[in-house]
C-alpha cells in the first residue's frame, strides 16, 4: 500500500501566513524575507548532501573575519544567504560571520530588516560528515537614512525573529517570531518544510551537559567547580549528568532543546571574552531558548540584554533548562 499523503499539512509558509494574520498591522514583509531565507537553506542542504561528489569539501584558501579557515561550503553558503536575502526586497543590511564589514543591500532592493547570520556553523565538522547548521537573527531598522553598523548594535531583546537550520540525516528548521518556538522538517517529496515540532518547550531540568572539556585547563575555577558538580554530585542518590559534545552549536543546542540540560561555552584564559559571536550566534539562540522556556546567560546577566559595541563581538554562553542554568549561576556567582 502506498504511503499516506497528508493533504492538509502545515507548511512553513502556511504557518507564517497564519502568524501574520494574528499580528495587527503586519504587511507580510517578514514572511517574504523568511521564505527567501528558506530558499538559501534548501540550496545549502542540497550542497551538503552532494558535497563530496561536487568537490565542496576542503579549504577554500582564505580566512573569515574571525580568523577561522573558510571551507568551500562556507563560501557557498555565505553567497547563497547574501544573494537570496539581498534580492528579497525586504532586507537593508546583512551581518555575516564571513564578512568583516556589513553588507549593504543596493538602494533599489532595500527593505526594513537587518539580518545577522552564521551561514555554516560547525564547519570544522564538514569533512567528517557530522551535523552542521545555519543560524540567523532578524532586526527591524529603526533609523532613517542609509543603514550603518550602528543600526544593529542593539540588544537581543529587539530581535523580531530568529532561527537555525540543521543539516544532518534530514534538514530541519527551528524558528521563532516571538510567539513560541516551532520546528519544521524538509519533506523532499514536496520540497517544502512541514511542521513536525509544534511549540517546543525545554525540560525544566535535564541530564546532559554539553561543553568542550578540552579547554578545562583554561577555565575559571568556578566553571570547573560547576562542571565537576555535574559529574560528581554531592548527593550519592543523584546520577551524574551525561556528557555530549558535537562541536557544532546548532547540533548541540538542538539536542538541548529536545532533551534538556545545559550547553556552555565559557570564557577562558585563551579567549577571555568567550568564543561565540553575540549578534549571529548567541543572541538568536538565546531568543529561541527563552521562547522555549529556557534561560541564557553570559555568566553574569541575560545574554539578550548585552548591548554590543562591534558587529563581531564575542561573549561567554550558558544556556539550557532553567533549573540547570540557575544552578550554574549560583556557583558562578559565589564570592
PDB file of C-alpha atoms in Angstrom, residues 138-279:
ATOM      1  CA  UNK A 138      16.393  39.474  12.279  1.00  0.00           C
ATOM      2  CA  UNK A 139      16.082  43.070  13.494  1.00  0.00           C
ATOM      3  CA  UNK A 140      13.910  45.862  12.166  1.00  0.00           C
ATOM      4  CA  UNK A 141      15.791  49.035  11.225  1.00  0.00           C
ATOM      5  CA  UNK A 142      14.734  51.901  13.489  1.00  0.00           C
ATOM      6  CA  UNK A 143      16.513  54.884  11.937  1.00  0.00           C
ATOM      7  CA  UNK A 144      16.079  56.958   8.800  1.00  0.00           C
ATOM      8  CA  UNK A 145      18.704  57.112   6.074  1.00  0.00           C
ATOM      9  CA  UNK A 146      21.168  54.533   4.736  1.00  0.00           C
ATOM     10  CA  UNK A 147      21.927  51.584   7.048  1.00  0.00           C
ATOM     11  CA  UNK A 148      25.138  51.548   9.068  1.00  0.00           C
ATOM     12  CA  UNK A 149      26.697  49.154  11.569  1.00  0.00           C
ATOM     13  CA  UNK A 150      25.241  51.265  14.388  1.00  0.00           C
ATOM     14  CA  UNK A 151      21.748  50.139  13.333  1.00  0.00           C
ATOM     15  CA  UNK A 152      22.454  46.582  14.504  1.00  0.00           C
ATOM     16  CA  UNK A 153      24.392  47.321  17.695  1.00  0.00           C
ATOM     17  CA  UNK A 154      21.303  46.600  19.779  1.00  0.00           C
ATOM     18  CA  UNK A 155      20.411  44.038  22.445  1.00  0.00           C
ATOM     19  CA  UNK A 156      18.803  40.735  21.530  1.00  0.00           C
ATOM     20  CA  UNK A 157      15.585  41.885  23.199  1.00  0.00           C
ATOM     21  CA  UNK A 158      14.955  43.819  19.974  1.00  0.00           C
ATOM     22  CA  UNK A 159      15.064  40.771  17.692  1.00  0.00           C
ATOM     23  CA  UNK A 160      11.834  40.199  15.756  1.00  0.00           C
ATOM     24  CA  UNK A 161      12.720  36.685  14.628  1.00  0.00           C
ATOM     25  CA  UNK A 162      15.485  34.115  14.922  1.00  0.00           C
ATOM     26  CA  UNK A 163      16.099  30.598  13.741  1.00  0.00           C
ATOM     27  CA  UNK A 164      18.507  27.908  12.721  1.00  0.00           C
ATOM     28  CA  UNK A 165      18.733  25.160  10.133  1.00  0.00           C
ATOM     29  CA  UNK A 166      20.240  21.780  10.936  1.00  0.00           C
ATOM     30  CA  UNK A 167      21.738  19.700   8.130  1.00  0.00           C
ATOM     31  CA  UNK A 168      22.051  16.060   9.150  1.00  0.00           C
ATOM     32  CA  UNK A 169      20.135  12.857   8.456  1.00  0.00           C
ATOM     33  CA  UNK A 170      17.389  15.258   7.384  1.00  0.00           C
ATOM     34  CA  UNK A 171      17.088  19.031   7.162  1.00  0.00           C
ATOM     35  CA  UNK A 172      15.248  20.835   9.919  1.00  0.00           C
ATOM     36  CA  UNK A 173      14.459  24.488  10.574  1.00  0.00           C
ATOM     37  CA  UNK A 174      13.622  25.770  14.061  1.00  0.00           C
ATOM     38  CA  UNK A 175      12.437  29.356  14.383  1.00  0.00           C
ATOM     39  CA  UNK A 176      10.542  31.920  16.386  1.00  0.00           C
ATOM     40  CA  UNK A 177       8.789  35.152  15.543  1.00  0.00           C
ATOM     41  CA  UNK A 178       8.320  35.921  19.218  1.00  0.00           C
ATOM     42  CA  UNK A 179       5.279  33.682  19.670  1.00  0.00           C
ATOM     43  CA  UNK A 180       6.816  30.380  20.714  1.00  0.00           C
ATOM     44  CA  UNK A 181       9.371  28.046  19.153  1.00  0.00           C
ATOM     45  CA  UNK A 182       8.482  25.709  16.281  1.00  0.00           C
ATOM     46  CA  UNK A 183      10.331  23.078  14.281  1.00  0.00           C
ATOM     47  CA  UNK A 184       9.870  22.196  10.608  1.00  0.00           C
ATOM     48  CA  UNK A 185      11.377  19.292   8.678  1.00  0.00           C
ATOM     49  CA  UNK A 186      12.098  19.408   4.950  1.00  0.00           C
ATOM     50  CA  UNK A 187       9.886  16.927   3.114  1.00  0.00           C
ATOM     51  CA  UNK A 188      11.835  16.030  -0.051  1.00  0.00           C
ATOM     52  CA  UNK A 189       8.674  14.756  -1.712  1.00  0.00           C
ATOM     53  CA  UNK A 190       7.083  18.202  -1.831  1.00  0.00           C
ATOM     54  CA  UNK A 191      10.217  20.331  -1.471  1.00  0.00           C
ATOM     55  CA  UNK A 192       8.864  22.272   1.492  1.00  0.00           C
ATOM     56  CA  UNK A 193       9.251  22.452   5.249  1.00  0.00           C
ATOM     57  CA  UNK A 194       6.423  20.833   7.214  1.00  0.00           C
ATOM     58  CA  UNK A 195       5.599  21.440  10.885  1.00  0.00           C
ATOM     59  CA  UNK A 196       6.871  18.460  12.880  1.00  0.00           C
ATOM     60  CA  UNK A 197       7.660  20.021  16.267  1.00  0.00           C
ATOM     61  CA  UNK A 198       4.838  22.346  17.366  1.00  0.00           C
ATOM     62  CA  UNK A 199       5.554  24.548  20.383  1.00  0.00           C
ATOM     63  CA  UNK A 200       8.919  23.278  21.543  1.00  0.00           C
ATOM     64  CA  UNK A 201       9.391  23.516  25.309  1.00  0.00           C
ATOM     65  CA  UNK A 202      12.645  22.613  27.027  1.00  0.00           C
ATOM     66  CA  UNK A 203      12.545  20.422  30.127  1.00  0.00           C
ATOM     67  CA  UNK A 204      12.861  22.309  33.448  1.00  0.00           C
ATOM     68  CA  UNK A 205      15.925  20.190  34.199  1.00  0.00           C
ATOM     69  CA  UNK A 206      17.915  17.829  32.040  1.00  0.00           C
ATOM     70  CA  UNK A 207      20.524  15.102  32.458  1.00  0.00           C
ATOM     71  CA  UNK A 208      23.050  16.200  29.834  1.00  0.00           C
ATOM     72  CA  UNK A 209      25.757  18.844  29.760  1.00  0.00           C
ATOM     73  CA  UNK A 210      27.467  19.937  26.570  1.00  0.00           C
ATOM     74  CA  UNK A 211      30.833  21.688  26.507  1.00  0.00           C
ATOM     75  CA  UNK A 212      34.330  21.318  25.106  1.00  0.00           C
ATOM     76  CA  UNK A 213      36.161  19.894  28.109  1.00  0.00           C
ATOM     77  CA  UNK A 214      39.419  20.008  26.183  1.00  0.00           C
ATOM     78  CA  UNK A 215      39.674  23.625  27.360  1.00  0.00           C
ATOM     79  CA  UNK A 216      39.176  22.776  31.052  1.00  0.00           C
ATOM     80  CA  UNK A 217      42.738  23.751  31.988  1.00  0.00           C
ATOM     81  CA  UNK A 218      41.965  27.300  30.766  1.00  0.00           C
ATOM     82  CA  UNK A 219      38.637  27.636  32.605  1.00  0.00           C
ATOM     83  CA  UNK A 220      37.910  29.784  35.622  1.00  0.00           C
ATOM     84  CA  UNK A 221      37.829  27.789  38.874  1.00  0.00           C
ATOM     85  CA  UNK A 222      34.067  28.389  39.263  1.00  0.00           C
ATOM     86  CA  UNK A 223      33.321  26.919  35.840  1.00  0.00           C
ATOM     87  CA  UNK A 224      35.440  23.901  36.763  1.00  0.00           C
ATOM     88  CA  UNK A 225      33.509  23.586  40.026  1.00  0.00           C
ATOM     89  CA  UNK A 226      30.140  23.681  38.245  1.00  0.00           C
ATOM     90  CA  UNK A 227      31.073  21.057  35.650  1.00  0.00           C
ATOM     91  CA  UNK A 228      32.559  18.867  38.375  1.00  0.00           C
ATOM     92  CA  UNK A 229      29.263  19.142  40.310  1.00  0.00           C
ATOM     93  CA  UNK A 230      27.508  17.633  37.291  1.00  0.00           C
ATOM     94  CA  UNK A 231      29.955  14.757  37.015  1.00  0.00           C
ATOM     95  CA  UNK A 232      30.304  14.130  40.747  1.00  0.00           C
ATOM     96  CA  UNK A 233      27.074  15.187  42.528  1.00  0.00           C
ATOM     97  CA  UNK A 234      27.352  15.533  46.312  1.00  0.00           C
ATOM     98  CA  UNK A 235      24.096  13.629  46.774  1.00  0.00           C
ATOM     99  CA  UNK A 236      25.025   9.992  46.191  1.00  0.00           C
ATOM    100  CA  UNK A 237      21.437   9.257  45.187  1.00  0.00           C
ATOM    101  CA  UNK A 238      21.770  11.561  42.178  1.00  0.00           C
ATOM    102  CA  UNK A 239      23.180  10.183  38.944  1.00  0.00           C
ATOM    103  CA  UNK A 240      25.952  12.098  37.179  1.00  0.00           C
ATOM    104  CA  UNK A 241      24.988  14.075  34.087  1.00  0.00           C
ATOM    105  CA  UNK A 242      25.917  12.596  30.739  1.00  0.00           C
ATOM    106  CA  UNK A 243      28.393  14.471  28.543  1.00  0.00           C
ATOM    107  CA  UNK A 244      27.538  15.136  24.892  1.00  0.00           C
ATOM    108  CA  UNK A 245      29.508  17.487  22.652  1.00  0.00           C
ATOM    109  CA  UNK A 246      29.460  17.659  18.850  1.00  0.00           C
ATOM    110  CA  UNK A 247      31.316  20.913  18.241  1.00  0.00           C
ATOM    111  CA  UNK A 248      28.533  22.457  16.177  1.00  0.00           C
ATOM    112  CA  UNK A 249      26.477  24.937  18.212  1.00  0.00           C
ATOM    113  CA  UNK A 250      23.352  24.229  16.168  1.00  0.00           C
ATOM    114  CA  UNK A 251      23.555  20.483  16.778  1.00  0.00           C
ATOM    115  CA  UNK A 252      24.457  20.812  20.464  1.00  0.00           C
ATOM    116  CA  UNK A 253      21.747  23.369  21.244  1.00  0.00           C
ATOM    117  CA  UNK A 254      19.178  21.465  19.175  1.00  0.00           C
ATOM    118  CA  UNK A 255      19.768  18.389  21.323  1.00  0.00           C
ATOM    119  CA  UNK A 256      19.484  20.583  24.419  1.00  0.00           C
ATOM    120  CA  UNK A 257      16.086  21.858  23.250  1.00  0.00           C
ATOM    121  CA  UNK A 258      14.795  18.322  22.775  1.00  0.00           C
ATOM    122  CA  UNK A 259      16.356  16.520  25.760  1.00  0.00           C
ATOM    123  CA  UNK A 260      17.043  19.302  28.248  1.00  0.00           C
ATOM    124  CA  UNK A 261      20.249  20.043  30.130  1.00  0.00           C
ATOM    125  CA  UNK A 262      22.799  22.784  29.618  1.00  0.00           C
ATOM    126  CA  UNK A 263      25.085  23.977  26.839  1.00  0.00           C
ATOM    127  CA  UNK A 264      28.049  26.048  27.923  1.00  0.00           C
ATOM    128  CA  UNK A 265      30.879  27.766  26.094  1.00  0.00           C
ATOM    129  CA  UNK A 266      32.577  29.754  28.860  1.00  0.00           C
ATOM    130  CA  UNK A 267      35.312  32.320  28.611  1.00  0.00           C
ATOM    131  CA  UNK A 268      38.812  31.050  29.325  1.00  0.00           C
ATOM    132  CA  UNK A 269      42.331  32.385  29.597  1.00  0.00           C
ATOM    133  CA  UNK A 270      42.864  31.914  25.846  1.00  0.00           C
ATOM    134  CA  UNK A 271      39.517  33.534  24.928  1.00  0.00           C
ATOM    135  CA  UNK A 272      38.718  35.917  27.810  1.00  0.00           C
ATOM    136  CA  UNK A 273      35.648  37.297  26.027  1.00  0.00           C
ATOM    137  CA  UNK A 274      34.319  33.885  25.056  1.00  0.00           C
ATOM    138  CA  UNK A 275      34.312  32.356  21.581  1.00  0.00           C
ATOM    139  CA  UNK A 276      30.742  32.591  20.316  1.00  0.00           C
ATOM    140  CA  UNK A 277      29.660  35.708  18.443  1.00  0.00           C
ATOM    141  CA  UNK A 278      26.869  37.712  20.047  1.00  0.00           C
ATOM    142  CA  UNK A 279      24.952  39.037  17.027  1.00  0.00           C
TER     143      UNK A 279
END
